[in-house]
XYZ file of C-alpha atoms in Angstrom:
437
model
C 53.399 164.598 68.881
C 50.576 161.769 66.952
C 51.331 161.060 63.915
C 47.698 159.872 62.037
C 47.523 158.880 58.671
C 47.687 155.689 57.162
C 50.514 154.201 56.939
C 52.520 151.120 55.006
C 53.103 148.214 56.577
C 57.150 146.927 57.490
C 58.935 144.975 58.983
C 60.102 146.123 62.343
C 61.880 142.503 63.158
C 62.449 138.837 62.422
C 61.779 137.078 65.956
C 59.421 138.438 68.376
C 58.304 136.256 70.725
C 54.466 136.894 72.566
C 52.896 135.472 75.925
C 49.465 136.621 76.134
C 47.506 135.488 79.379
C 43.564 136.125 79.836
C 42.563 137.946 82.051
C 38.527 139.407 81.657
C 38.132 142.614 82.314
C 34.552 143.269 83.780
C 32.971 146.291 82.274
C 29.264 148.214 82.106
C 27.672 145.063 80.486
C 28.283 142.739 83.500
C 25.392 143.997 85.391
C 22.867 142.678 82.892
C 23.780 139.608 80.901
C 26.924 138.006 82.982
C 30.414 138.678 82.302
C 31.605 139.921 78.671
C 31.473 137.406 76.518
C 34.503 136.081 75.432
C 38.288 136.708 77.332
C 40.972 138.960 76.471
C 43.727 139.144 76.742
C 45.753 142.495 77.683
C 48.909 140.705 80.018
C 50.327 141.016 76.324
C 54.050 140.903 77.176
C 57.604 140.789 74.284
C 60.409 138.530 76.271
C 63.076 139.290 73.072
C 63.434 141.748 70.340
C 61.378 144.957 69.111
C 58.236 144.416 68.122
C 56.438 143.706 64.847
C 53.579 144.701 63.689
C 52.653 140.874 62.568
C 53.116 139.292 65.602
C 50.025 141.556 66.691
C 48.534 138.780 64.249
C 49.702 135.628 67.087
C 48.720 138.166 69.860
C 45.022 138.692 68.315
C 45.083 134.662 67.572
C 45.667 134.030 71.156
C 43.109 136.579 72.208
C 39.741 134.813 69.793
C 41.151 131.481 69.760
C 40.720 131.664 66.114
C 40.395 129.338 62.950
C 43.218 129.907 59.992
C 40.678 130.104 57.250
C 39.064 132.434 55.118
C 35.336 133.241 54.202
C 35.016 135.215 50.983
C 31.620 136.753 51.640
C 32.318 138.450 54.567
C 33.179 142.593 53.039
C 36.395 144.165 53.947
C 36.306 147.967 54.126
C 39.203 149.968 54.259
C 42.673 150.500 53.347
C 44.430 146.972 51.763
C 47.445 145.801 51.905
C 48.718 142.686 50.312
C 51.371 141.764 53.313
C 48.750 141.839 55.707
C 46.233 140.110 54.173
C 46.329 137.246 56.716
C 45.227 139.852 59.667
C 42.070 140.105 57.286
C 42.075 136.768 57.401
C 42.556 136.395 60.855
C 39.152 138.672 61.306
C 36.906 137.705 58.359
C 37.269 133.784 60.438
C 36.569 135.440 63.703
C 33.026 137.022 62.353
C 32.252 133.509 60.761
C 33.092 131.078 63.388
C 31.678 133.355 66.345
C 28.335 135.246 63.965
C 29.145 138.604 64.783
C 27.578 140.619 62.238
C 30.201 143.164 62.518
C 33.733 144.555 63.577
C 35.992 147.693 63.156
C 40.090 147.225 63.993
C 42.216 149.518 64.054
C 46.342 149.077 64.852
C 48.864 152.507 65.349
C 52.598 151.924 65.880
C 54.160 155.043 67.849
C 51.275 157.185 67.051
C 50.787 155.765 63.257
C 47.960 154.331 61.710
C 49.317 151.195 60.418
C 46.142 149.647 59.950
C 42.438 150.133 59.511
C 39.843 147.687 58.166
C 35.862 147.309 58.761
C 34.679 143.145 58.215
C 30.847 142.265 57.978
C 27.885 144.518 58.428
C 27.097 147.784 59.762
C 23.669 147.020 59.455
C 22.562 143.518 58.628
C 19.410 143.691 56.724
C 20.775 147.198 54.436
C 23.358 144.784 53.221
C 25.730 148.127 54.660
C 29.093 147.052 55.620
C 31.083 148.061 58.556
C 33.707 150.734 57.893
C 36.558 151.769 59.596
C 35.487 154.976 61.106
C 31.726 153.582 61.919
C 30.507 154.393 65.218
C 29.933 151.756 67.849
C 29.098 151.789 71.397
C 32.107 151.690 73.595
C 30.424 150.886 76.805
C 33.226 151.293 79.499
C 36.359 152.326 77.538
C 34.025 155.679 78.748
C 35.664 155.764 81.670
C 38.749 156.198 81.104
C 37.972 159.312 78.576
C 36.318 160.468 81.999
C 39.253 159.959 84.401
C 41.079 162.080 82.258
C 38.555 165.075 82.108
C 38.683 164.583 86.073
C 42.551 164.732 85.801
C 42.283 168.040 83.859
C 40.496 169.558 85.787
C 42.813 168.921 88.783
C 46.119 170.258 87.688
C 43.857 173.688 87.194
C 43.533 173.152 90.353
C 39.458 173.252 90.487
C 39.341 169.921 92.101
C 41.672 168.255 94.711
C 41.685 164.138 94.527
C 41.303 163.832 97.741
C 37.879 166.303 97.697
C 34.066 164.635 99.177
C 32.330 164.185 96.069
C 29.045 163.665 97.563
C 29.850 167.006 100.382
C 30.463 168.635 97.081
C 26.725 167.375 94.983
C 24.798 167.662 98.405
C 22.531 165.812 97.082
C 19.166 165.717 98.642
C 19.001 161.630 99.828
C 15.797 159.515 99.573
C 15.281 157.547 102.509
C 12.576 155.706 102.745
C 11.692 152.800 106.324
C 13.644 155.000 108.482
C 16.948 154.846 106.562
C 19.885 157.363 107.183
C 22.176 158.459 105.228
C 26.051 155.663 105.651
C 28.091 158.621 107.619
C 30.880 157.024 105.779
C 29.721 158.618 102.606
C 31.574 161.462 103.425
C 34.486 159.976 103.678
C 34.446 159.012 99.986
C 36.940 160.951 97.922
C 36.985 161.134 94.055
C 40.477 158.839 93.903
C 38.201 156.809 95.955
C 35.660 157.287 93.034
C 38.203 156.472 89.927
C 39.712 153.579 91.226
C 36.455 152.027 91.843
C 37.282 151.936 95.709
C 34.337 154.422 96.721
C 32.754 150.629 99.007
C 30.460 150.613 96.128
C 29.880 146.692 95.258
C 27.195 145.107 93.294
C 28.969 142.091 93.559
C 27.505 142.310 97.198
C 24.001 144.475 96.393
C 23.316 145.275 92.686
C 24.396 147.765 89.827
C 22.452 150.794 91.029
C 22.284 152.266 86.581
C 20.148 149.057 85.642
C 17.354 150.215 88.300
C 16.048 152.926 86.172
C 12.205 151.997 86.084
C 12.539 150.953 89.716
C 14.505 153.864 91.194
C 12.131 156.322 89.497
C 9.288 154.346 90.408
C 10.730 155.186 94.217
C 10.944 158.928 93.642
C 7.615 158.991 91.494
C 9.301 160.398 88.515
C 8.746 159.461 85.034
C 10.900 156.522 83.960
C 13.686 156.134 82.964
C 15.704 156.788 86.273
C 18.309 159.750 85.133
C 21.836 159.021 87.165
C 20.817 162.049 89.736
C 17.629 160.335 90.253
C 20.494 157.291 90.749
C 22.536 159.266 93.221
C 19.144 160.162 95.229
C 17.585 156.874 95.962
C 21.838 154.957 96.549
C 22.491 157.860 99.017
C 19.583 156.256 101.396
C 21.951 153.461 101.024
C 24.282 151.060 103.132
C 28.318 150.997 101.961
C 29.068 147.548 101.039
C 31.961 148.463 101.532
C 34.667 150.316 103.668
C 35.933 153.449 101.506
C 39.532 153.054 100.295
C 39.561 149.419 101.690
C 38.370 147.423 98.795
C 38.525 147.495 95.032
C 34.662 146.311 93.429
C 34.329 148.194 90.161
C 31.234 150.617 90.117
C 29.767 151.893 87.062
C 27.911 153.881 89.717
C 30.827 155.593 91.039
C 31.872 157.080 87.525
C 28.637 157.969 87.119
C 29.374 160.350 89.947
C 32.583 161.497 88.696
C 30.469 162.813 86.152
C 28.372 165.097 88.037
C 31.130 166.762 89.802
C 32.790 167.736 86.138
C 28.869 169.528 86.148
C 29.402 170.668 88.940
C 33.134 172.195 88.932
C 32.740 173.058 85.489
C 29.280 174.255 85.240
C 29.313 172.630 81.817
C 27.439 169.364 80.314
C 29.480 166.437 81.461
C 29.548 165.788 76.893
C 30.024 169.380 76.325
C 33.261 169.557 78.674
C 34.995 166.041 77.385
C 33.914 167.480 74.048
C 36.230 170.738 74.718
C 38.888 169.744 76.120
C 39.361 166.167 75.875
C 38.743 165.368 72.283
C 38.749 167.977 70.913
C 42.513 168.974 71.602
C 43.659 165.313 69.888
C 41.186 166.007 66.790
C 38.876 163.826 67.968
C 35.350 165.021 66.807
C 32.371 162.850 66.201
C 32.875 161.174 69.083
C 29.261 161.526 71.270
C 27.075 160.316 74.087
C 24.680 157.460 72.173
C 20.952 157.262 72.484
C 19.335 154.131 73.716
C 16.603 154.107 71.424
C 17.389 153.428 67.531
C 15.323 156.146 66.414
C 18.538 157.988 68.039
C 21.095 156.092 65.484
C 23.529 158.413 64.736
C 24.972 158.810 61.482
C 27.385 156.328 60.653
C 26.641 154.141 63.595
C 25.945 150.865 63.042
C 23.075 148.557 64.218
C 23.536 146.165 66.773
C 22.408 142.699 67.238
C 22.588 139.833 69.825
C 24.015 136.706 69.454
C 21.268 134.758 70.800
C 17.747 137.453 69.823
C 15.661 137.553 73.409
C 13.748 140.638 74.356
C 14.083 142.816 77.466
C 11.070 145.309 78.835
C 12.120 148.454 78.145
C 12.848 151.060 81.032
C 11.443 153.447 78.647
C 6.757 153.985 78.702
C 5.262 153.745 75.506
C 2.447 155.499 74.457
C 0.314 155.038 77.320
C 2.786 155.538 79.357
C 3.342 151.706 80.868
C 6.709 150.024 80.369
C 7.747 146.745 79.759
C 6.888 146.836 76.691
C 9.120 143.643 74.734
C 11.835 144.909 73.094
C 15.596 143.900 71.721
C 18.037 144.682 74.255
C 20.183 146.606 72.809
C 17.067 149.251 72.075
C 15.461 149.981 75.198
C 16.657 147.376 78.021
C 18.525 149.437 79.886
C 19.056 153.741 79.370
C 22.807 154.633 78.105
C 21.879 158.087 78.148
C 22.279 157.658 81.893
C 25.800 155.977 81.355
C 27.234 158.984 80.184
C 30.570 159.181 82.150
C 30.442 155.491 82.720
C 28.933 153.797 79.967
C 26.767 156.067 77.193
C 29.683 157.253 74.935
C 29.817 155.959 71.228
C 33.093 156.618 68.995
C 35.006 154.939 65.888
C 38.554 152.102 66.523
C 40.591 154.919 64.895
C 39.248 157.448 67.347
C 39.765 155.814 70.340
C 43.433 154.881 69.229
C 43.836 158.776 68.803
C 43.010 158.956 72.390
C 44.783 156.578 73.938
C 48.037 157.259 71.652
C 48.225 160.982 73.793
C 49.510 159.065 76.575
C 52.718 157.265 75.207
C 55.111 160.265 75.396
C 54.625 162.541 79.398
C 56.311 165.608 77.856
C 54.155 165.845 74.728
C 50.640 164.352 75.756
C 47.889 168.042 74.977
C 45.809 166.587 77.174
C 47.773 165.617 80.734
C 51.282 166.194 82.349
C 53.217 163.977 82.718
C 52.553 163.814 86.446
C 49.447 163.192 85.739
C 49.079 160.084 83.511
C 51.360 158.737 86.390
C 48.850 159.092 88.965
C 46.361 157.830 85.924
C 48.127 154.614 85.714
C 49.151 154.600 89.511
C 48.444 151.432 91.589
C 45.531 152.140 94.830
C 48.484 150.233 96.712
C 45.469 148.344 98.649
C 46.021 145.742 101.440
C 45.064 143.192 98.797
C 46.266 144.636 95.932
C 48.279 142.492 93.004
C 52.179 144.095 92.248
C 51.893 143.447 88.745
C 48.760 144.208 87.871
C 45.980 146.732 89.665
C 43.794 149.587 88.410
C 44.445 152.736 88.331
C 42.672 155.714 87.249
C 40.029 154.335 84.747
C 42.576 152.160 82.978
C 43.990 148.319 83.686
C 47.504 147.869 84.592
C 49.911 145.541 83.912
C 53.653 146.070 84.479
C 55.489 143.882 82.270
C 58.799 144.281 83.218
C 61.056 146.277 85.174
C 59.761 150.301 83.837
C 56.859 148.932 81.333
C 53.232 148.653 81.667
C 50.247 147.568 78.883
C 47.049 149.550 80.155
C 43.893 148.786 78.925
C 39.698 148.818 79.062
C 37.374 146.823 77.726
C 33.629 147.273 77.932
C 30.415 145.777 76.953
C 26.319 145.761 76.513
C 24.091 144.309 74.586
C 25.077 144.509 71.478
C 28.486 145.449 71.466
C 31.878 144.452 72.251
C 35.328 146.800 72.948
C 38.486 146.635 73.909
C 41.360 149.248 73.560
C 45.019 148.669 74.623
C 48.052 150.134 74.834
C 50.984 148.247 74.871
C 54.420 149.768 76.112
C 56.341 149.207 72.989
C 54.312 151.743 71.189
C 51.856 149.298 70.168
C 48.000 150.423 70.335
C 44.842 148.880 68.912
C 41.182 149.228 69.235
C 38.579 146.476 68.404
C 35.001 146.969 68.161
C 31.930 144.468 67.616
C 28.869 145.149 66.718
C 27.198 141.546 68.203
C 28.275 141.288 72.035
C 27.341 139.541 74.831
C 25.161 136.310 74.248
């Protein structure tokens, strides 16, 4: 079982050698503001000895390229441990060096929460310190949550991985200029969407989840477009690849999976996930976030841009016109429409709690062992690498015989986040509220 509740730190070994190799994981925000703002290092593997908690200092030092100095003016919240003061200094240095308003960090070892701290501010203007349990937009870390929901339905016999989602959903396509539905659309499977091999490639065409105003204009509906409207327009588009042949990260594919969950269960996507994915592991505060600032949840941070720039709002003003200049995090896109691929808000400890449930294949409260293995399995594409791939909602790296690390990152204007599960029982999440330059 997963045992949460803060435990004191202890030295687990004297010598551990850690090698971290940077690898950028693309996420929900890249369609808007370019690549994620900073590299992250999911290739975290141990060459000798047992993981020591303090070795995470060296890992994150490599990840964030931090200076080793402290900044007393940056507030810290959460339970202090003198033995981990260097860890606190590390994050204070990170915030100061990169001018990040606030951050939250949670680390678990073998299912025990050993570190949970907040740094900087949840609200700069009101000088409200960031707390470990503050809610942050988690962007593409929503995808592992959606993948678990789908795999549960497969276990229950309500879905098959080779089911055809577009035949199930029977969306009325929006066809213009003599367009026809691409016949390959019927060949796309649930598994293709889980593994980003459905044939949608934003690098070749575009990311439809950031076309809210354009798509609503095509359909003659009130902006911003929701996921069903996006699907109608995309049914009239030609696929970028044959299904099952190429990996191409697709927010849209996971938006479709959210609609599949609704079709099969008869529940709203978020209602199903809260009841069947989050509640069983004791996560009660996660929810779909709101785009506009007046929808900010209790305990949710404010979002800031490193370089304050304005976006054209996708929401109509009181005259019914879109395009009003607004801060990117509060109207530059439609967060509610991103529900199943990038719409959740969560605390760092809750994300760690969720991720720890897959440490023991025989005792997970969410999935059977065979389903967890499917979740982390290679898609075995023609150009797949033997040691790193995207499974079902998780990036995966082989770090030794029978050993894998799994992770996902996320970024949208105003937030950056990462969730990592290591093969040695170390699980951690980092949120910040000033992501994307």
